[in-house]
Amino acid sequence: MADDPVAELIAATARADRAAFRALYHAASAKLFGTCLRILKDRGEAEDAVQEVFTRVWLNARRYDATKARGMTWLIAIARNHAIDRLRARPATAAADDTTTDLPDRSPGPEAQVLARSEARRIADCFDTLEPSRAEAIRGAYLGGLSYEDLSRHHDVPLNTMRSWLRRGLMKLKECLEA
Amino acid sequence: MTEPGDHMPDREALAAEYVLGTLPHAERLRAEALIAEDAGFRALVEGWQNRLAPLNDDYTEVPPPEELLGRIEDRLFPAPERPHSRGWLWGALAGLAAVALVAFVIPAILPPSGPPAITATLTGDGQPLVIAANYDPATSELTVERTAGPAAETGKDYELWIIPAGQAPISLGVVGEGASVLQLADLPAGSTLAITLEVAGGSPTGAAQGPLLVAAVIGDS
């Protein structure tokens, strides 16, 4: 954990150290709020989500295992899972309108940032081996919380076709990352 | 439909789709139940979380509103409100006090200057559990450790409370295995440290709900 201050703060939070919990909030809340906001696209709901995420972090910090994930990866997983659960629990009609706002564009902006780190470079390279529309769908789903329904509507393919596209894409991605 | 991806085992595919986030709500709930009960599936999910983690760089930081931390802390650590909200823990302590409250104040390991450390042993009548507490006013650190008795049963946690004289109990969090160190601004004479048995993670309401096990009143030095 030497190079992972967030992991150290989670470990201290697990010992019910409130000062560490506050420090963890200051270190991670902007990233987690940005994550929830991008998925939920509603400030009030993203605030509620972040409140719920930090409550879970306080209660579950002892389950964090620094040998399995970096601290920020663990926190973002909690935030994404919670935000996506909220999104999927919404009435079906509410989701239909704003799906296109998070479909990734083809401009290189985000990719340029991603390329800054070697770990990120590997996954970017592997994304390049996928068919562009499938890579785009995977990114859009991960970052914006798009469902199979959203994706099949946007790409105008049947839902099951979209699902097998994405499964194949994910498998190819895994093979590439493990090569 | 015979491309290689179709041969991804179903569990692996479900783990990947859960992390990707594309599943409908009912299937997400099923995946979450599997994560909770199936270590093998949980490991698949953790693998995909790490694999896709580089994409997290694309989430931009957006500072949340200033008061959000206060809202979170108010929910997790509710402050005592009115005397009558002290609840049953006081009654339980009054009964316990007659038989089994033990407290020590020992000027342990005298620092060159400053107030002495406070050592208290939390015990209870007929209770195998013993919790040692040590408070160092110089560093404001309270260290608590189980020195005898069993660990909390599965699904439960020992929760530590401070009860300032005449006030409602305030949760100091759950006591894990080994020594727990927490920050405490002050541990004045006349206050009580107590341990209750609560659901895992501690009482969800901020007020003690489980049975009082052991306690100690802090005496004058």
Coordinates of C-alpha atoms in Angstrom, one line a residue:
Chain A
M1 CA 0.0 0.0 0.0
A2 CA 3.1 2.2 0.0
D3 CA 2.1 4.0 -3.1
D4 CA -1.6 4.0 -2.5
P5 CA -2.6 6.6 0.0
V6 CA -6.3 6.0 -0.7
A7 CA -5.9 2.4 0.3
E8 CA -4.2 3.4 3.6
L9 CA -7.1 5.8 4.3
I10 CA -9.6 2.9 3.7
A11 CA -7.6 0.7 6.1
A12 CA -7.7 3.4 8.8
T13 CA -11.4 3.9 8.1
A14 CA -11.9 0.2 8.8
R15 CA -10.5 0.9 12.3
A16 CA -13.3 3.4 12.8
D17 CA -10.9 6.3 12.5
R18 CA -13.2 9.2 11.7
A19 CA -10.4 11.6 10.9
A20 CA -9.2 9.1 8.2
F21 CA -12.7 8.8 6.9
R22 CA -12.9 12.6 6.5
A23 CA -9.5 12.6 4.7
L24 CA -10.8 9.8 2.5
Y25 CA -13.8 12.0 1.6
H26 CA -11.6 14.9 0.7
A27 CA -9.4 12.7 -1.4
A28 CA -12.1 10.8 -3.3
S29 CA -15.4 12.7 -3.2
A30 CA -14.9 14.8 -6.4
K31 CA -14.0 11.7 -8.4
L32 CA -16.9 9.7 -7.0
F33 CA -19.3 12.6 -7.5
G34 CA -18.1 13.0 -11.1
T35 CA -18.7 9.2 -11.6
C36 CA -22.2 9.3 -10.2
L37 CA -23.1 12.5 -12.1
R38 CA -21.9 11.0 -15.4
I39 CA -24.1 7.9 -14.9
L40 CA -27.1 9.5 -13.3
K41 CA -27.0 12.9 -15.1
D42 CA -28.8 14.6 -12.2
R43 CA -27.0 16.6 -9.5
G44 CA -29.5 15.9 -6.7
E45 CA -29.5 12.2 -7.4
A46 CA -25.7 12.1 -7.7
E47 CA -25.5 13.8 -4.3
D48 CA -27.7 11.2 -2.7
A49 CA -25.7 8.5 -4.4
V50 CA -22.4 9.8 -3.1
Q51 CA -23.9 10.0 0.4
E52 CA -24.9 6.4 0.1
V53 CA -21.5 5.4 -1.3
F54 CA -19.6 6.9 1.6
T55 CA -22.1 5.3 4.1
R56 CA -21.2 2.0 2.5
V57 CA -17.5 2.8 2.6
W58 CA -17.7 3.5 6.4
L59 CA -19.7 0.3 7.0
N60 CA -17.8 -2.0 4.7
A61 CA -14.2 -0.7 4.8
R62 CA -13.1 -3.9 6.6
R63 CA -14.0 -5.8 3.5
Y64 CA -11.5 -3.9 1.4
D65 CA -8.5 -6.0 0.4
A66 CA -5.5 -4.0 -0.8
T67 CA -4.0 -7.0 -2.4
K68 CA -7.0 -7.3 -4.8
A69 CA -7.6 -3.7 -6.0
R70 CA -6.2 -0.2 -5.6
G71 CA -8.1 2.0 -3.2
M72 CA -9.6 4.2 -5.9
T73 CA -10.6 1.3 -8.1
W74 CA -12.5 -0.2 -5.1
L75 CA -14.2 3.1 -4.4
I76 CA -15.2 3.7 -8.0
A77 CA -16.6 0.2 -8.3
I78 CA -18.9 0.9 -5.3
A79 CA -19.9 4.2 -6.8
R80 CA -20.6 2.8 -10.3
N81 CA -22.5 -0.2 -8.9
H82 CA -24.7 2.0 -6.8
A83 CA -25.3 4.6 -9.5
I84 CA -26.2 1.9 -12.1
D85 CA -28.5 0.2 -9.6
R86 CA -30.3 3.5 -9.1
L87 CA -30.5 4.0 -12.9
R88 CA -31.9 0.6 -13.6
A89 CA -34.4 0.9 -10.7
R90 CA -35.9 4.0 -12.4
P91 CA -39.1 3.6 -14.3
A92 CA -38.3 2.5 -17.9
T93 CA -39.8 5.6 -19.6
A94 CA -37.6 8.0 -17.7
A95 CA -34.3 6.6 -19.1
A96 CA -35.2 6.8 -22.8
D97 CA -34.6 10.5 -23.5
D98 CA -31.1 11.2 -22.3
T99 CA -29.3 8.1 -23.5
T100 CA -27.6 9.7 -26.4
T101 CA -25.9 12.3 -24.2
D102 CA -23.3 9.8 -23.0
L103 CA -22.7 8.0 -26.3
P104 CA -19.0 8.4 -26.7
D105 CA -17.9 10.7 -29.5
R106 CA -15.1 9.8 -31.8
S107 CA -12.9 12.7 -30.9
P108 CA -9.6 11.7 -29.3
G109 CA -10.0 13.8 -26.2
P110 CA -10.6 11.2 -23.5
E111 CA -8.3 8.7 -25.2
A112 CA -5.4 11.2 -25.1
Q113 CA -5.8 11.3 -21.3
V114 CA -6.1 7.6 -21.1
L115 CA -2.8 7.2 -23.0
A116 CA -1.0 9.0 -20.3
R117 CA -0.5 5.9 -18.2
S118 CA 0.9 2.6 -19.3
E119 CA -1.8 0.4 -17.8
A120 CA -4.3 2.6 -19.6
R121 CA -2.3 2.4 -22.8
R122 CA -2.7 -1.4 -22.8
I123 CA -6.4 -1.3 -22.5
A124 CA -6.6 1.5 -25.2
D125 CA -4.5 -0.7 -27.5
C126 CA -6.8 -3.6 -26.9
F127 CA -9.8 -1.5 -27.6
D128 CA -8.2 -0.7 -30.9
T129 CA -8.3 -4.4 -31.9
L130 CA -12.1 -4.3 -31.5
E131 CA -14.5 -3.3 -34.2
P132 CA -15.0 0.5 -33.6
S133 CA -18.7 0.4 -33.1
R134 CA -18.3 -2.4 -30.5
A135 CA -15.4 -0.6 -28.7
E136 CA -17.6 2.5 -28.6
A137 CA -20.6 0.5 -27.2
I138 CA -18.4 -1.0 -24.4
R139 CA -17.0 2.4 -23.4
G140 CA -20.4 4.0 -23.5
A141 CA -21.8 1.3 -21.3
Y142 CA -19.0 1.4 -18.8
L143 CA -18.7 5.1 -18.5
G144 CA -22.3 6.3 -18.9
G145 CA -24.1 3.3 -17.5
L146 CA -26.0 2.5 -20.7
S147 CA -28.1 -0.6 -20.7
Y148 CA -28.5 -3.2 -23.5
E149 CA -31.8 -1.6 -24.3
D150 CA -30.2 1.9 -24.7
L151 CA -27.4 0.4 -26.9
S152 CA -29.6 -1.6 -29.1
R153 CA -31.9 1.4 -29.7
H154 CA -28.9 3.6 -30.5
H155 CA -27.1 1.1 -32.8
D156 CA -30.5 0.0 -34.2
V157 CA -29.8 -3.7 -33.7
P158 CA -31.9 -6.3 -31.8
L159 CA -31.2 -6.5 -28.1
N160 CA -29.8 -10.0 -28.2
T161 CA -27.5 -9.2 -31.1
M162 CA -26.2 -6.3 -29.1
R163 CA -25.7 -8.6 -26.1
S164 CA -23.7 -11.1 -28.1
W165 CA -21.6 -8.3 -29.8
L166 CA -20.7 -7.0 -26.4
R167 CA -19.9 -10.4 -24.9
R168 CA -17.6 -11.2 -27.8
G169 CA -16.0 -7.8 -27.5
L170 CA -15.4 -8.3 -23.8
M171 CA -13.9 -11.7 -24.4
K172 CA -11.6 -10.4 -27.1
L173 CA -10.6 -7.6 -24.7
K174 CA -9.7 -10.1 -22.0
E175 CA -7.7 -12.2 -24.4
C176 CA -5.8 -9.2 -25.6
L177 CA -5.1 -7.9 -22.1
E178 CA -3.8 -11.3 -21.0
A179 CA -1.7 -11.9 -24.1
Chain B
M1 CA -23.3 -17.2 -34.1
T2 CA -20.1 -19.2 -33.7
E3 CA -17.6 -16.4 -33.1
P4 CA -15.2 -17.1 -30.2
G5 CA -17.0 -14.8 -27.7
D6 CA -20.0 -17.0 -27.7
H7 CA -17.9 -19.5 -25.9
M8 CA -17.2 -17.3 -22.9
P9 CA -18.5 -19.3 -20.0
D10 CA -21.8 -17.9 -18.7
R11 CA -20.5 -17.0 -15.2
E12 CA -17.6 -15.1 -16.7
A13 CA -20.0 -13.3 -19.1
L14 CA -22.3 -12.4 -16.3
A15 CA -19.5 -11.1 -14.2
A16 CA -18.2 -9.0 -17.1
E17 CA -21.7 -7.7 -17.9
Y18 CA -22.3 -6.8 -14.3
V19 CA -19.1 -4.8 -14.2
L20 CA -19.9 -3.2 -17.6
G21 CA -23.3 -2.3 -16.1
T22 CA -25.5 -3.2 -19.1
L23 CA -27.7 -5.8 -17.3
P24 CA -31.4 -5.0 -16.6
H25 CA -32.3 -4.5 -12.9
A26 CA -33.5 -8.0 -12.1
E27 CA -30.3 -9.6 -13.5
R28 CA -28.1 -7.1 -11.6
L29 CA -29.8 -8.0 -8.4
R30 CA -29.2 -11.7 -9.2
A31 CA -25.6 -11.0 -9.9
E32 CA -25.3 -9.0 -6.6
A33 CA -26.7 -12.0 -4.7
L34 CA -24.1 -14.2 -6.3
I35 CA -21.3 -11.8 -5.4
A36 CA -22.4 -12.0 -1.7
E37 CA -22.5 -15.7 -1.5
D38 CA -20.1 -17.1 -4.1
A39 CA -16.4 -16.4 -3.6
G40 CA -15.6 -17.7 -7.1
F41 CA -18.0 -15.4 -8.8
R42 CA -16.8 -12.5 -6.6
A43 CA -13.3 -13.2 -7.9
L44 CA -14.5 -13.0 -11.5
V45 CA -16.1 -9.7 -10.8
E46 CA -13.0 -8.3 -9.1
G47 CA -11.0 -9.4 -12.2
W48 CA -13.2 -7.5 -14.5
Q49 CA -13.2 -4.4 -12.2
N50 CA -9.4 -4.3 -12.4
R51 CA -9.4 -5.1 -16.1
L52 CA -11.7 -2.2 -17.0
A53 CA -10.3 0.2 -14.2
P54 CA -8.2 2.2 -16.7
L55 CA -11.4 3.5 -18.2
N56 CA -12.0 5.2 -14.8
D57 CA -9.5 7.9 -15.9
D58 CA -12.3 9.2 -18.1
Y59 CA -14.5 10.2 -15.2
T60 CA -13.8 13.9 -14.5
E61 CA -13.6 15.1 -11.0
V62 CA -16.6 17.3 -10.0
P63 CA -16.5 18.8 -6.5
P64 CA -19.7 17.9 -4.6
P65 CA -21.5 20.7 -2.7
E66 CA -19.7 21.8 0.5
E67 CA -22.3 20.6 2.9
L68 CA -22.4 17.0 1.6
L69 CA -19.7 15.8 4.1
G70 CA -21.7 17.2 7.0
R71 CA -24.8 15.4 5.7
I72 CA -22.9 12.1 5.6
E73 CA -21.3 12.6 9.0
D74 CA -24.7 13.6 10.6
R75 CA -26.2 10.4 9.2
L76 CA -23.3 8.1 10.3
F77 CA -22.5 9.8 13.6
P78 CA -25.7 11.4 14.9
A79 CA -25.0 13.8 17.8
P80 CA -27.0 13.3 21.0
E81 CA -30.1 15.4 21.1
R82 CA -32.2 15.6 24.2
P83 CA -31.6 13.9 27.6
H84 CA -34.7 11.7 27.2
S85 CA -33.2 10.3 24.0
R86 CA -30.5 8.5 26.1
G87 CA -32.6 5.4 25.8
W88 CA -32.2 2.1 27.5
L89 CA -28.4 2.0 27.6
W90 CA -28.5 4.2 30.7
G91 CA -30.9 1.9 32.5
A92 CA -28.8 -1.1 31.6
L93 CA -25.7 0.7 32.9
A94 CA -27.4 1.6 36.2
G95 CA -28.1 -2.1 36.8
L96 CA -24.7 -3.1 35.8
A97 CA -23.1 -0.5 38.0
A98 CA -24.4 -2.2 41.1
V99 CA -22.5 -5.3 40.5
A100 CA -19.7 -5.1 38.1
L101 CA -18.4 -1.7 36.9
V102 CA -14.6 -1.6 37.1
A103 CA -12.5 1.3 36.2
F104 CA -8.9 2.2 36.7
V105 CA -7.0 5.3 36.1
I106 CA -3.4 4.5 36.1
P107 CA -0.8 7.1 35.4
A108 CA 0.9 4.7 33.0
I109 CA 4.2 5.4 31.4
L110 CA 4.5 9.0 32.5
P111 CA 5.4 11.3 29.6
P112 CA 7.9 14.0 30.3
S113 CA 5.0 16.5 30.7
G114 CA 1.3 16.6 30.0
P115 CA -1.6 14.7 31.4
P116 CA -1.2 11.0 32.2
A117 CA -2.6 8.2 30.1
I118 CA -5.9 6.7 31.2
T119 CA -6.3 2.9 31.3
A120 CA -9.7 1.3 31.7
T121 CA -10.8 -2.3 31.7
L122 CA -14.3 -2.9 30.4
T123 CA -16.0 -5.8 32.1
G124 CA -19.5 -7.0 32.8
D125 CA -21.3 -9.3 35.2
G126 CA -21.0 -12.9 34.0
Q127 CA -19.3 -11.7 30.8
P128 CA -16.3 -13.6 29.5
L129 CA -15.6 -10.5 27.3
V130 CA -12.9 -8.1 28.5
I131 CA -11.9 -5.0 26.6
A132 CA -8.8 -3.0 27.5
A133 CA -9.0 0.7 26.7
N134 CA -6.1 3.1 26.8
Y135 CA -6.4 6.8 26.2
D136 CA -3.4 9.1 25.6
P137 CA -4.4 12.7 26.0
A138 CA -1.2 13.9 24.4
T139 CA -2.1 12.3 21.1
S140 CA -5.9 12.2 21.6
E141 CA -5.7 8.5 20.7
L142 CA -8.0 5.9 22.3
T143 CA -6.7 2.3 21.8
V144 CA -9.2 -0.5 22.5
E145 CA -8.5 -4.2 22.3
R146 CA -10.3 -7.4 23.2
T147 CA -8.1 -9.1 25.9
A148 CA -10.4 -12.0 26.8
G149 CA -13.6 -13.6 25.7
P150 CA -14.8 -14.6 22.2
A151 CA -14.9 -12.5 19.0
A152 CA -18.4 -11.3 18.0
E153 CA -20.4 -14.0 16.4
T154 CA -20.8 -14.1 12.6
G155 CA -23.0 -11.2 11.4
K156 CA -22.4 -9.2 14.6
D157 CA -19.9 -6.6 15.8
Y158 CA -18.9 -5.2 19.1
E159 CA -19.7 -1.5 19.0
L160 CA -17.9 1.0 21.3
W161 CA -19.8 3.9 22.9
I162 CA -18.7 6.9 25.0
I163 CA -21.3 8.3 27.3
P164 CA -20.2 11.7 28.6
A165 CA -21.6 12.2 32.1
G166 CA -25.3 13.0 31.9
Q167 CA -25.4 12.8 28.1
A168 CA -26.6 10.3 25.5
P169 CA -24.2 7.6 24.2
I170 CA -22.2 8.4 21.1
S171 CA -20.9 5.7 18.9
L172 CA -17.2 5.4 18.5
G173 CA -17.5 2.7 15.9
V174 CA -17.1 -1.1 15.9
V175 CA -14.2 -2.9 17.6
G176 CA -12.4 -5.1 15.1
E177 CA -9.8 -7.8 15.7
G178 CA -6.5 -6.6 17.2
A179 CA -6.0 -3.1 18.6
S180 CA -8.3 -0.4 17.2
V181 CA -7.0 3.1 17.5
L182 CA -9.3 6.0 17.2
Q183 CA -9.2 9.8 17.7
L184 CA -11.1 11.1 20.7
A185 CA -10.8 14.8 21.7
D186 CA -11.3 14.2 25.4
L187 CA -12.1 11.4 27.9
P188 CA -13.2 13.3 31.0
A189 CA -13.7 11.8 34.4
G190 CA -17.2 10.6 34.9
S191 CA -17.7 9.5 31.3
T192 CA -18.4 5.8 30.5
L193 CA -17.0 3.6 27.9
A194 CA -19.4 0.7 26.9
I195 CA -19.5 -2.1 24.4
T196 CA -22.8 -3.4 23.0
L197 CA -23.4 -6.3 20.6
E198 CA -24.8 -5.0 17.3
V199 CA -25.4 -6.1 13.7
A200 CA -22.3 -6.3 11.6
G201 CA -21.0 -2.8 10.8
G202 CA -22.6 -1.3 14.0
S203 CA -26.1 -0.1 14.9
P204 CA -27.6 1.3 11.7
T205 CA -29.6 3.9 13.7
G206 CA -26.7 5.5 15.6
A207 CA -28.3 4.5 18.9
A208 CA -27.4 1.3 20.7
Q209 CA -29.8 -1.5 19.8
G210 CA -28.1 -4.7 21.0
P211 CA -27.4 -5.9 24.5
L212 CA -24.9 -4.1 26.7
L213 CA -21.9 -6.4 27.4
V214 CA -19.2 -4.6 29.2
A215 CA -18.5 -1.0 30.5
A216 CA -16.2 1.1 32.6
V217 CA -16.7 4.5 34.2
I218 CA -13.6 6.7 34.0
G219 CA -12.6 7.9 37.5
D220 CA -10.6 10.9 38.6
S221 CA -6.9 10.6 38.3

